[in-house]
Short mmCIF file of C-alpha atoms and ligand atoms in Angstrom, two decimals:
data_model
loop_
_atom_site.label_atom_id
_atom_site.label_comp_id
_atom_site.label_asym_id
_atom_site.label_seq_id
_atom_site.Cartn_x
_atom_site.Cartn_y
_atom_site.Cartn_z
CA UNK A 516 38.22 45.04 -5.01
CA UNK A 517 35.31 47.27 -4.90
CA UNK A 518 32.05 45.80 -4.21
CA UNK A 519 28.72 46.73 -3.71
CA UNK A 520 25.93 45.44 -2.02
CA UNK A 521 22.17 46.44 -2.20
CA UNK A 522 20.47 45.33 1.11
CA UNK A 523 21.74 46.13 4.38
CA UNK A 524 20.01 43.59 6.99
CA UNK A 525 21.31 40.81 8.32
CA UNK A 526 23.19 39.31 4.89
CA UNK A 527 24.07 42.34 3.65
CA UNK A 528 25.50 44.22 6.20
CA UNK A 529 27.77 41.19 7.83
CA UNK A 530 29.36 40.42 4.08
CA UNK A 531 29.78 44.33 3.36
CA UNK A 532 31.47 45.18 6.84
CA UNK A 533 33.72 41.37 6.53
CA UNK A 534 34.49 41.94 3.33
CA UNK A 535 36.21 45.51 4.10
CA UNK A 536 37.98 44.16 6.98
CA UNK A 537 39.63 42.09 4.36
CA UNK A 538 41.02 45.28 2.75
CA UNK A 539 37.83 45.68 0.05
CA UNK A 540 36.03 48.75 -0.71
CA UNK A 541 32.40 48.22 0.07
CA UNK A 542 29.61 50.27 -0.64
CA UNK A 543 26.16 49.22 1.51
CA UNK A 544 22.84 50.25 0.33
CA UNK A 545 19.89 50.56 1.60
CA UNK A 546 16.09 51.67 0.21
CA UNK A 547 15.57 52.48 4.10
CA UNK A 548 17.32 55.99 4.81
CA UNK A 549 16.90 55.48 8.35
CA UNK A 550 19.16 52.81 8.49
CA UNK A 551 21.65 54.73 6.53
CA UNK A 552 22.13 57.20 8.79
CA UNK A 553 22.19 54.88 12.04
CA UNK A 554 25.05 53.02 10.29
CA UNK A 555 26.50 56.40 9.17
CA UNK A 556 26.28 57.16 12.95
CA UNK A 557 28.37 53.99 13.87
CA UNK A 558 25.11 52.60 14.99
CA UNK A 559 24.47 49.14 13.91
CA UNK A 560 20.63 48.82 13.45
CA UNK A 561 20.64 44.64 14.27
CA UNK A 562 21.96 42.96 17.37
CA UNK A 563 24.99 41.08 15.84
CA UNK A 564 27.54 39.95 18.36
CA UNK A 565 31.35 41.87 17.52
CA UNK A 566 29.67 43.52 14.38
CA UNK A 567 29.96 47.11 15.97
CA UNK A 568 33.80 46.82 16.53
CA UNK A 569 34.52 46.01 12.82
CA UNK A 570 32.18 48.44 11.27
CA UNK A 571 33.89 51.25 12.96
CA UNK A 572 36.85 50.15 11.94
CA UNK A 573 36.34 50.08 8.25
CA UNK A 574 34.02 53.46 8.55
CA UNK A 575 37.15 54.93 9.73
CA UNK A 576 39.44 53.79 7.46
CA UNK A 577 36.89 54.67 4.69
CA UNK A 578 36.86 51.37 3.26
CA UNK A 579 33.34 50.65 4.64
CA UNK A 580 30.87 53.81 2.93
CA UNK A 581 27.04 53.67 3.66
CA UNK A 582 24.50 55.06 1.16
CA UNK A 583 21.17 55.32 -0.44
CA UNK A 584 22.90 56.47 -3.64
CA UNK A 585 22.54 53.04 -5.91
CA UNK A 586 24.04 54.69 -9.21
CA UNK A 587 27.28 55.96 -7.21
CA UNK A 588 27.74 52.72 -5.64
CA UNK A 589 27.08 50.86 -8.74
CA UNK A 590 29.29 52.69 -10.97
CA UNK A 591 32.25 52.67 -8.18
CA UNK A 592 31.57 48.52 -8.07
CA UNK A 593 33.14 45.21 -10.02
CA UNK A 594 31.11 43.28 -8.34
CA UNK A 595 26.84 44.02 -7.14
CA UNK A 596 25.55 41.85 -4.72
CA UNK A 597 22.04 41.47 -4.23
CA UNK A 598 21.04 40.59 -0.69
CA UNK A 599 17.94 42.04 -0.44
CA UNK A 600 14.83 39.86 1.64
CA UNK A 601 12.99 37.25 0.00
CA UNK A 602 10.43 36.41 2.14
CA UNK A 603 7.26 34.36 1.93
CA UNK A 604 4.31 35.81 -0.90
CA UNK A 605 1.21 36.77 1.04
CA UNK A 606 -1.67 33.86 1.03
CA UNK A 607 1.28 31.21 -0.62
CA UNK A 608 4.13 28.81 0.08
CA UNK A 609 6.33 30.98 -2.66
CA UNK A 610 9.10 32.96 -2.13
CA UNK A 611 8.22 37.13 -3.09
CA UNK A 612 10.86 38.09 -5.60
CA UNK A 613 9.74 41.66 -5.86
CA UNK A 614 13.03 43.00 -3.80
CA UNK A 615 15.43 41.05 -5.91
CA UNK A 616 13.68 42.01 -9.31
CA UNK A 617 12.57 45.66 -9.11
CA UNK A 618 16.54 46.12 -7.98
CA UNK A 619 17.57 44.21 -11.35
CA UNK A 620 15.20 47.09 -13.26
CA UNK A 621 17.49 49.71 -11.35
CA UNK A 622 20.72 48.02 -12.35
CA UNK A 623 19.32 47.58 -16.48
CA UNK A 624 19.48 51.47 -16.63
CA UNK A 625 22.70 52.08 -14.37
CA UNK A 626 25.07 49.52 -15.57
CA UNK A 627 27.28 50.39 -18.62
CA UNK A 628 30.55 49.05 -17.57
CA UNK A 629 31.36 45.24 -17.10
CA UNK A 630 29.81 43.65 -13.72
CA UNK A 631 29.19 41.00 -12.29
CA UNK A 632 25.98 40.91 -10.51
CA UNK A 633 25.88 37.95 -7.74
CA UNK A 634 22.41 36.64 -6.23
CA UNK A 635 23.02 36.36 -2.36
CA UNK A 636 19.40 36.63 -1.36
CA UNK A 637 18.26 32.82 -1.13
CA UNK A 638 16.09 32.58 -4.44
CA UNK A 639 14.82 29.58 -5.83
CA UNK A 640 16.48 27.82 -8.51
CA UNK A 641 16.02 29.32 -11.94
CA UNK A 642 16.05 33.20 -10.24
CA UNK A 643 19.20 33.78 -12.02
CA UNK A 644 18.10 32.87 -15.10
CA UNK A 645 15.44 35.20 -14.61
CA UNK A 646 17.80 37.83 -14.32
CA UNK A 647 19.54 37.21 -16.94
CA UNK A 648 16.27 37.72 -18.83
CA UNK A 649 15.59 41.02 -17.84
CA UNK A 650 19.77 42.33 -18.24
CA UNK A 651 19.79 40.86 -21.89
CA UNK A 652 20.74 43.39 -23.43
CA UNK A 653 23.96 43.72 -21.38
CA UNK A 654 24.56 40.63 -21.26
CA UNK A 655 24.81 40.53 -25.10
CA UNK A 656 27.09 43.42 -24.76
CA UNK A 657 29.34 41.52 -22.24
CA UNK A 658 28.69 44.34 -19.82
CA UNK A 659 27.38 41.48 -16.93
CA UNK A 660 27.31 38.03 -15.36
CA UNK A 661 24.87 36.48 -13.30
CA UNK A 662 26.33 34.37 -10.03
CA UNK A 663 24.45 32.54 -7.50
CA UNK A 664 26.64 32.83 -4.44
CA UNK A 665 24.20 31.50 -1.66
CA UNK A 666 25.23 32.88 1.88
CA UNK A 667 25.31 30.16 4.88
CA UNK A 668 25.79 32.56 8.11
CA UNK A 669 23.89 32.12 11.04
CA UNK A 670 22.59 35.18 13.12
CA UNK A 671 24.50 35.65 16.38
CA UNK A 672 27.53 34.09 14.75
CA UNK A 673 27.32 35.84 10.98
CA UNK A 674 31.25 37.25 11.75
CA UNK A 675 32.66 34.04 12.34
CA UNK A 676 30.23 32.06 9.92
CA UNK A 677 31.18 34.65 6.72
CA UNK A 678 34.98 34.33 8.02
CA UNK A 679 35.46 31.03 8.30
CA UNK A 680 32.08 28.96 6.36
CA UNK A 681 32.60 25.18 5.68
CA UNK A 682 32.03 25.88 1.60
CA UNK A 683 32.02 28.55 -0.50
CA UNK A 684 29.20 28.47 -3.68
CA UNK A 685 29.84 29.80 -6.36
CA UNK A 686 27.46 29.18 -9.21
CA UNK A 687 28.24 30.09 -12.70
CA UNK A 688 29.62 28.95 -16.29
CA UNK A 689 31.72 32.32 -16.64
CA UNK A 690 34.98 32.20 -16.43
CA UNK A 691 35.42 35.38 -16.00
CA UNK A 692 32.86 35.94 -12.98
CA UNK A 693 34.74 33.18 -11.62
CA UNK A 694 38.20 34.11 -10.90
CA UNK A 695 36.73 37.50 -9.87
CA UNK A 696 35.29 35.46 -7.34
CA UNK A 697 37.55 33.44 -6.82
CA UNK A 698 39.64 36.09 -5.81
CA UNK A 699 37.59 37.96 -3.65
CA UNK A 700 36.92 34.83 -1.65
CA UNK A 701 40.51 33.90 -1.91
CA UNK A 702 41.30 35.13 1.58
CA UNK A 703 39.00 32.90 3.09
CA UNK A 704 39.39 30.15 1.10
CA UNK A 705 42.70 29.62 2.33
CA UNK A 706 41.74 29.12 5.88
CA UNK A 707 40.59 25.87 4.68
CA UNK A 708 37.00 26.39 2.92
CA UNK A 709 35.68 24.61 0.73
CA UNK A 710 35.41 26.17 -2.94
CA UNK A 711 32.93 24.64 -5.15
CA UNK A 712 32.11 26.46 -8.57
CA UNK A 713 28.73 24.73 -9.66
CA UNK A 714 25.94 25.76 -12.25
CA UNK A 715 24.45 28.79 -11.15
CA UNK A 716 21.13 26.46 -10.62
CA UNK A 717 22.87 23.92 -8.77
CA UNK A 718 23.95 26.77 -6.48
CA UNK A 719 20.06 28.34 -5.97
CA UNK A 720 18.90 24.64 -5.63
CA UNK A 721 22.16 23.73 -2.49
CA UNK A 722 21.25 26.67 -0.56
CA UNK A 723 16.97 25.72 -0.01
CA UNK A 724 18.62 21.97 0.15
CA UNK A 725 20.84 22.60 2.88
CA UNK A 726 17.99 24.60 4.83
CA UNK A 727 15.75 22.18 4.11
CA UNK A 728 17.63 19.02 5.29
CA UNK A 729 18.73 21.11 8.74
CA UNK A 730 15.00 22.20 9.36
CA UNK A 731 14.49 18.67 8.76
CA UNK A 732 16.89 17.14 11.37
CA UNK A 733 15.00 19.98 14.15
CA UNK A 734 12.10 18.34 13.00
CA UNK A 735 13.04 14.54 13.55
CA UNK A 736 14.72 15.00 16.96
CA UNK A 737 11.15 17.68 18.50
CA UNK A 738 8.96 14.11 17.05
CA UNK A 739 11.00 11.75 18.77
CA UNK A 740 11.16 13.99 21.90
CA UNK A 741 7.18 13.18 21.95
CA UNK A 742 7.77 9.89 21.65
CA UNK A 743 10.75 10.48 24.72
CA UNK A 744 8.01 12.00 27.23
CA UNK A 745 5.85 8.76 26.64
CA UNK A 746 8.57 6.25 27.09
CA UNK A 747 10.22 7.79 29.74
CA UNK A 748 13.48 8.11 28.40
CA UNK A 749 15.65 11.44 28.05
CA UNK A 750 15.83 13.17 24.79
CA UNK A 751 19.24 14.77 25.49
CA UNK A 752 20.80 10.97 25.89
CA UNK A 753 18.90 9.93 22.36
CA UNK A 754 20.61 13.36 20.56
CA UNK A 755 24.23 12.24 22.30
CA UNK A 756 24.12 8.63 21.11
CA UNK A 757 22.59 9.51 17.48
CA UNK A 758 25.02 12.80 17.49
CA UNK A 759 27.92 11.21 18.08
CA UNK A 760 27.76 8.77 15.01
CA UNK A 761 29.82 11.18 12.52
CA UNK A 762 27.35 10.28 9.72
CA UNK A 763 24.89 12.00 11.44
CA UNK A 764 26.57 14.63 13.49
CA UNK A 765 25.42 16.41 17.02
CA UNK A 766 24.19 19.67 15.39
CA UNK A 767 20.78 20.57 15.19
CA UNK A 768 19.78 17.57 16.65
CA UNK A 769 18.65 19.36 20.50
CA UNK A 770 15.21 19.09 21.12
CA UNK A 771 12.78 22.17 21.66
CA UNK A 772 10.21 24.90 20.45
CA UNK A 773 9.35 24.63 16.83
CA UNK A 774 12.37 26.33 14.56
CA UNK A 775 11.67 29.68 13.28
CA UNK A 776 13.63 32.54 12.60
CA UNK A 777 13.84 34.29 8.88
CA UNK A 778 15.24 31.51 6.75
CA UNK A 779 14.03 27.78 7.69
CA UNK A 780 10.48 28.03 7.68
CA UNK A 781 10.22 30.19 4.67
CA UNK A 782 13.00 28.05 3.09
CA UNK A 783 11.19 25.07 3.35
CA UNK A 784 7.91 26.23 2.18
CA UNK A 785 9.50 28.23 -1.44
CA UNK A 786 11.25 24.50 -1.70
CA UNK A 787 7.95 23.03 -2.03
CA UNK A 788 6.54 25.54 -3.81
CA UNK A 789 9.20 24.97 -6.36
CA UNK A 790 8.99 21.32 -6.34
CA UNK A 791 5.24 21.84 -7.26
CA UNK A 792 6.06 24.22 -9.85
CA UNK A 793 8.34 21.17 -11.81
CA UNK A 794 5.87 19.10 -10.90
CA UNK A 795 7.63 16.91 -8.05
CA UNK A 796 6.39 16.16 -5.10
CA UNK A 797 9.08 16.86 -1.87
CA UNK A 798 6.96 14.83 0.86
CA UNK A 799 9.89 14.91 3.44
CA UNK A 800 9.93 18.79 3.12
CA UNK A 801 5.91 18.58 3.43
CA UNK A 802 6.01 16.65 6.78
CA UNK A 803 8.72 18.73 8.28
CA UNK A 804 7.14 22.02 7.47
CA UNK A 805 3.14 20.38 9.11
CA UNK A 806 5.30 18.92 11.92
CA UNK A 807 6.55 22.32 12.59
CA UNK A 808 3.59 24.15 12.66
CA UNK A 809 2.15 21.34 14.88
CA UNK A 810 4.84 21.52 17.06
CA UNK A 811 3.73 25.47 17.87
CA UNK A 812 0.63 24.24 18.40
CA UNK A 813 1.52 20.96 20.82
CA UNK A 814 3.94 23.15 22.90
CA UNK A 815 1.31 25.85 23.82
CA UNK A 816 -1.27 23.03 24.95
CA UNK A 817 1.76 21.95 26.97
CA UNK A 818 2.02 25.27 28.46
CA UNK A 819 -1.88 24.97 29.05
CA UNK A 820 -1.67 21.39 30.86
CA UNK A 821 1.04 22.66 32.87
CA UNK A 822 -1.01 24.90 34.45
CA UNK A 823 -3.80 22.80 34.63
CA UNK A 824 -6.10 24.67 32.12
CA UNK A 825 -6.00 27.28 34.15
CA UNK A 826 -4.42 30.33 32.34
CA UNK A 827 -6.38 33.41 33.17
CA UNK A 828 -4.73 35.71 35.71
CA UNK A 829 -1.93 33.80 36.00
CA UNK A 830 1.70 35.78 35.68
CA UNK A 831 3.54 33.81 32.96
CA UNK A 832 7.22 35.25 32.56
CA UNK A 833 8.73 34.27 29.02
CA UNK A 834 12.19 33.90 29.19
CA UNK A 835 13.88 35.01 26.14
CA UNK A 836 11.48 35.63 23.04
CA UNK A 837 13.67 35.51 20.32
CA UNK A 838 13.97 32.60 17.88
CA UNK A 839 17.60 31.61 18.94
CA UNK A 840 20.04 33.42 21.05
CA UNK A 841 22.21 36.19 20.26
CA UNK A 842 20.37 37.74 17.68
CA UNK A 843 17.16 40.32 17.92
CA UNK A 844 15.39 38.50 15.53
CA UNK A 845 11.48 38.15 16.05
CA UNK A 846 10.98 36.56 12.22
CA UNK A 847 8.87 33.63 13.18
CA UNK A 848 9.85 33.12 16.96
CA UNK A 849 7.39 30.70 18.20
CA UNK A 850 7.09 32.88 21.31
CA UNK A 851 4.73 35.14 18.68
CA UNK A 852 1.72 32.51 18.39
CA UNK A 853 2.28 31.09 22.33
CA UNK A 854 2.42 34.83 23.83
CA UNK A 855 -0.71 35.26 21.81
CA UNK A 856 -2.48 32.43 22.77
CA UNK A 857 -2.27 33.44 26.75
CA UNK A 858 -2.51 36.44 25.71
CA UNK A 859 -5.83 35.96 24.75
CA UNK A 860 -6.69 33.73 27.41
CA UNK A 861 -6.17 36.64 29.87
CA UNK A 862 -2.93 35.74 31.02
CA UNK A 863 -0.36 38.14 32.58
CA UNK A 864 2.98 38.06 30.78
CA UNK A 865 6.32 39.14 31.14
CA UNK A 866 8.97 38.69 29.13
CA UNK A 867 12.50 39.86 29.45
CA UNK A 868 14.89 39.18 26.25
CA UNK A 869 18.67 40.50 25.85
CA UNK A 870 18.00 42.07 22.92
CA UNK A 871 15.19 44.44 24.42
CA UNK A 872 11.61 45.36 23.43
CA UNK A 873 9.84 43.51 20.68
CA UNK A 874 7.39 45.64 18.96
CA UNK A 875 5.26 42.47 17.90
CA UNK A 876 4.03 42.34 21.62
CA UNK A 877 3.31 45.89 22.05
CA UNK A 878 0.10 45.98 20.96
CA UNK A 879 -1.31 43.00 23.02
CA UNK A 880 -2.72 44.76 26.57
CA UNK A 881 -1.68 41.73 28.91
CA UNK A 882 1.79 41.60 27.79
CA UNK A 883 5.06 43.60 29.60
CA UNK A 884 8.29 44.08 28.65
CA UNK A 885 10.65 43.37 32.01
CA UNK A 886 14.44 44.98 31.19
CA UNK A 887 16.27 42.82 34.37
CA UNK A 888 15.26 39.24 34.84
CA UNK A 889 14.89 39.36 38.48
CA UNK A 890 11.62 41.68 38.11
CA UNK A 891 10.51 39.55 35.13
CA UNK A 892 10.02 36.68 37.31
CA UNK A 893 9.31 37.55 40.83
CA UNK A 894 6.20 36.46 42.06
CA UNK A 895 5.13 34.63 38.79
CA UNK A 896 3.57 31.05 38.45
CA UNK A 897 5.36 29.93 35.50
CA UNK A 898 8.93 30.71 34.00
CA UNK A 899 9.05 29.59 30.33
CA UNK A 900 13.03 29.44 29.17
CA UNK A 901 12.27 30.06 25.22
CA UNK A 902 15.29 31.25 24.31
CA UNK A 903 18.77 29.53 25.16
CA UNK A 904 20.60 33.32 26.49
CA UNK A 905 23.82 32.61 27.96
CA UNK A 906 22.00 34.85 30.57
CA UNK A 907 19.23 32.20 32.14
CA UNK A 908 21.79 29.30 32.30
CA UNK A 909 22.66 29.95 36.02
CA UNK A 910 19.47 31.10 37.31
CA UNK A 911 18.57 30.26 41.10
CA UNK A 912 14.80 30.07 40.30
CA UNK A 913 13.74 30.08 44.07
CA UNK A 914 15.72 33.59 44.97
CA UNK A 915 14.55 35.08 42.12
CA UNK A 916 10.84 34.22 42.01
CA UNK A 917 10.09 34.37 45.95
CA UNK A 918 7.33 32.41 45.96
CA UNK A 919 6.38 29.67 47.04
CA UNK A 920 5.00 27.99 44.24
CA UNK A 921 6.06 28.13 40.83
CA UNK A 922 6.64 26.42 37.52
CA UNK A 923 9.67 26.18 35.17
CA UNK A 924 9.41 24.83 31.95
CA UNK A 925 12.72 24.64 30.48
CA UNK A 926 11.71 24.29 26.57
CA UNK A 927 15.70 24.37 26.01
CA UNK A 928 16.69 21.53 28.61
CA UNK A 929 18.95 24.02 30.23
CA UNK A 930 18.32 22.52 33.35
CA UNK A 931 18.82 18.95 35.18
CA UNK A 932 15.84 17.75 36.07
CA UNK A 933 17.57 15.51 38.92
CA UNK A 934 19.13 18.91 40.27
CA UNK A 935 15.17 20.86 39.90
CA UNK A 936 13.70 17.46 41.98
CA UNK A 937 16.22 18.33 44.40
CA UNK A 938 15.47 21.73 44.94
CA UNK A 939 11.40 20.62 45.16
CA UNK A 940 11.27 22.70 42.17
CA UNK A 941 8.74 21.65 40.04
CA UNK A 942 10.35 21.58 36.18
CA UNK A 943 8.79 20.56 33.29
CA UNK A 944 11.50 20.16 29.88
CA UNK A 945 11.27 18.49 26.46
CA UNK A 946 11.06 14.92 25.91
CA UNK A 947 11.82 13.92 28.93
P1 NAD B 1916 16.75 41.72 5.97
O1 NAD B 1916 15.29 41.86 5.88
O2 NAD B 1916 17.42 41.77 7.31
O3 NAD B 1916 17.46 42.80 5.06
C1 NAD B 1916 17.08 43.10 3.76
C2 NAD B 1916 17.42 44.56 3.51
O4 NAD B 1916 17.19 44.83 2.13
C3 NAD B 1916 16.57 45.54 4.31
O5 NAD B 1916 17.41 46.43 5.02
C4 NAD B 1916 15.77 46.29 3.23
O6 NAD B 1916 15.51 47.63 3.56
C5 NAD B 1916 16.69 46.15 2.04
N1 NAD B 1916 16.03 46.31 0.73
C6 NAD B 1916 14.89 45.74 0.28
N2 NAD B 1916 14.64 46.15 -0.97
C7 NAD B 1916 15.63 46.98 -1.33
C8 NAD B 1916 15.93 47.71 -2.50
N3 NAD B 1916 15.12 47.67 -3.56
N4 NAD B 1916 17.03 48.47 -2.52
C9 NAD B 1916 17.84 48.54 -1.44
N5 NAD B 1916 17.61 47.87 -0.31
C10 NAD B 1916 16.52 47.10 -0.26
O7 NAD B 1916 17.09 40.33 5.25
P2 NAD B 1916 18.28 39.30 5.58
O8 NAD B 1916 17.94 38.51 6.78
O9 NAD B 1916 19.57 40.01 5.49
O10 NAD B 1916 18.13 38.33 4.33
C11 NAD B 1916 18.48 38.73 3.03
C12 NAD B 1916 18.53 37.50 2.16
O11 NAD B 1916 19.56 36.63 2.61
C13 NAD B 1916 17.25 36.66 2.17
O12 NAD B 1916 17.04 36.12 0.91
C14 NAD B 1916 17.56 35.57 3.18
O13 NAD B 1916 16.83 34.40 2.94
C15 NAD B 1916 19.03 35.35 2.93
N6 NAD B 1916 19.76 34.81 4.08
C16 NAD B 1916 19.50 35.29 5.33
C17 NAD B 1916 20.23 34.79 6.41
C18 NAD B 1916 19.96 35.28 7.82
O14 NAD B 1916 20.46 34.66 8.76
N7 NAD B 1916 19.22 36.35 8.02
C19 NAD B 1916 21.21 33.82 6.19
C20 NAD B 1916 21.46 33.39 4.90
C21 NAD B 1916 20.73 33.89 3.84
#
């Protein structure tokens, strides 16, 4: 098939380069030129593990053709996905639109052969019909359909996540746009996906459910890890015991930093915004989106008691800054408001991350970027694992900080405290 999306970040640029490797002809587009010529280049502008391999692949085979050329692309296209950001409006709880619409004006006065145009962004429910608003006139002439097909990868495992997702959405009453995709997802179906053709609503509304519930479950397990630290009782063996009931399941249920990233917290928020716009009220989604933002707030008093209220010159070395491993994602890391904080309290920080440099910390005059962790954290007072690398699992704090005394506060429970006592280390983790 020939496809085409519009939006080369994280969404679009995983589906475009997996769906050539299944033998489809993918155009990727991008408004930023830049980007087109990195990926042009063979250079891959996000850190996305095995991503690199693939791409070059397809580039060479031809099947894989970057461009800022929408009316090419379009024309050369069955199917137009949109995957384009929607992040939060300025000043509301709303998700901004103005990517995903002001590319539906471009398609109105390109498209004049049959399409179908599929919604991949995460847009609230009733977007599509929205659309379909706007393309009318085609629609009337049979020229387009409007799908919801909600995407479910994670960053730092999109490849596997696109090749291999637990369902496949596909929301629409054409039968037409269905078998098409149908079709194109055939190849994956038949490793065993699920393949659910719902209402194109039903499919806007399971995507911001799904996000919703999962920021939810982060949410339960960080509150009951305060309630751990005052009982005296371990977290990690309160996730195992709950986790290993099937109805609830052992994933996202690890205590730590609030959960950030590009999709959960603005999720959660355009969820209620939507509720409020039908006039419901979602007060689960409302508690898990304050407890969140408390929970930024809690862990960098934490960070403060741990050092005794005293935070000015000390060297404070941030392992990992990112909001999850394996991806260079900054989107609301919860490293951003802590690194601020001491930052303004006249801290020293390092950080070192394995996806380099962050530009949100450039400007800020008492924070350094470290590129090895050994420098990072010699000589500092407190090592903060943020970020659950592969890299800081096996880290033997006292060779690497040479000091005498030091702090570790493991927000990821990487470490055994037993093993830290042991060592006269003196560790600090989550609930417990
Ligand atoms: P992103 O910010 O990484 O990428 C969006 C891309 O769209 C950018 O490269 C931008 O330049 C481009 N763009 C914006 N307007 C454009 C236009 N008019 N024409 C051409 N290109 C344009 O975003 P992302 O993380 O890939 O997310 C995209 C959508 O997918 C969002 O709605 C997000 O909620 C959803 N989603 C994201 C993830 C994830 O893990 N990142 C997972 C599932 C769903």
């Amino acid at each position: 098939m020939k496809l085409c999306m519009i939006g080369t970040g994280y969404v679009g640029l995983v589906s475009g380069v997996c769906f050539s490797d299944l033998g489809n002809t993918v155009y990727c587009v991008d408004k930023d030129k830049n980007k087109i010529d990195l990926l042009n280049k063979g250079i891959v502008p996000i850190y996305e593990p095995g991503l690199e391999e693939i791409l070059k692949r397809n580039s060479k085979q031809k099947r894989l053709i970057f461009t800022s050329d929408l009316n090419k692309a379009v024309a050369n296209s069955d199917i137009i996905f949109i995957c384009v950001g929607t992040p939060t409006k300025k000043n509301t709880n709303s998700a901004d639109l103005k990517n995903v619409f002001k590319v539906v004006h471009q398609l109105k006065k390109i498209i004049s052969k049959y399409k179908v145009i599929v919604t991949k962004s995460t847009v609230p429910v009733t977007t599509g019909d929205k659309i379909e608003k706007i393309l009318i006139k085609l629609k009337r002439k049979k020229l387009v359909d409007i799908v919801s097909n909600p995407e479910f990868l994670r960053e730092g495992e999109a490849i596997s996540d696109f090749s291999y997702p637990d369902r496949v959405i596909i929301g629409t009453d054409s039968k037409k746009a269905n078998i098409k995709m149908k079709s194109l997802y055939m190849p994956i179906i038949k490793k065993s996906s699920r393949y659910f053709n719902t209402s194109r609503k039903g499919a806007e509304l399971i995507k911001y459910a799904s996000n919703a519930f999962l920021a939810t479950k982060i949410s339960y397990i960080n509150e009951l890890a305060n309630l751990c630290e005052k009982a005296g009782v371990d977290i990690k063996d309160i996730s195992q015991g709950m986790g290993s009931d099937l109805r609830i399941g052992e994933r996202f249920l690890r205590a730590g930093p609030a959960y950030g990233g590009s999709c959960f917290p603005k999720d959660t928020r355009a969820l209620i915004d939507t509720a409020n716009q039908f006039k419901t009220d979602l007060t689960i989604v409302k508690s898990v989106v304050s407890s969140n933002n408390n929970r930024k707030l809690l862990l960098t008093k934490r960070l403060e008691e741990i050092l005794h209220g005293k935070l000015k010159n000390k060297t404070i070395t941030f392992l990992g800054v990112t909001f999850k491993p394996n991806t260079d994602d900054m989107r609301e890391a919860s490293s951003i408001p802590m690194i601020k904080y001491l930052n303004k309290k006249n801290s020293n920080i390092r950080y070192y991350d394995p996806s380099g440099e962050k530009h949100e910390f450039k400007k800020l005059k008492n924070v350094e970027y470290y590129n090895d962790i050994k420098s990072a954290c010699f000589n500092s007072d407190l090592i903060v694992l943020h970020t659950e690398w592969n890299d800081f699992k096996l880290l033997n704090f006292k060779k690497i900080v040479k000091k005498n005394k030091f702090k570790v506060f493991d927000m990821r429970n990487i470490y055994s405290p037993t093993k830290m006592k042991k060592l006269k280390i003196d560790y600090f983790g989550i609930g417990r």
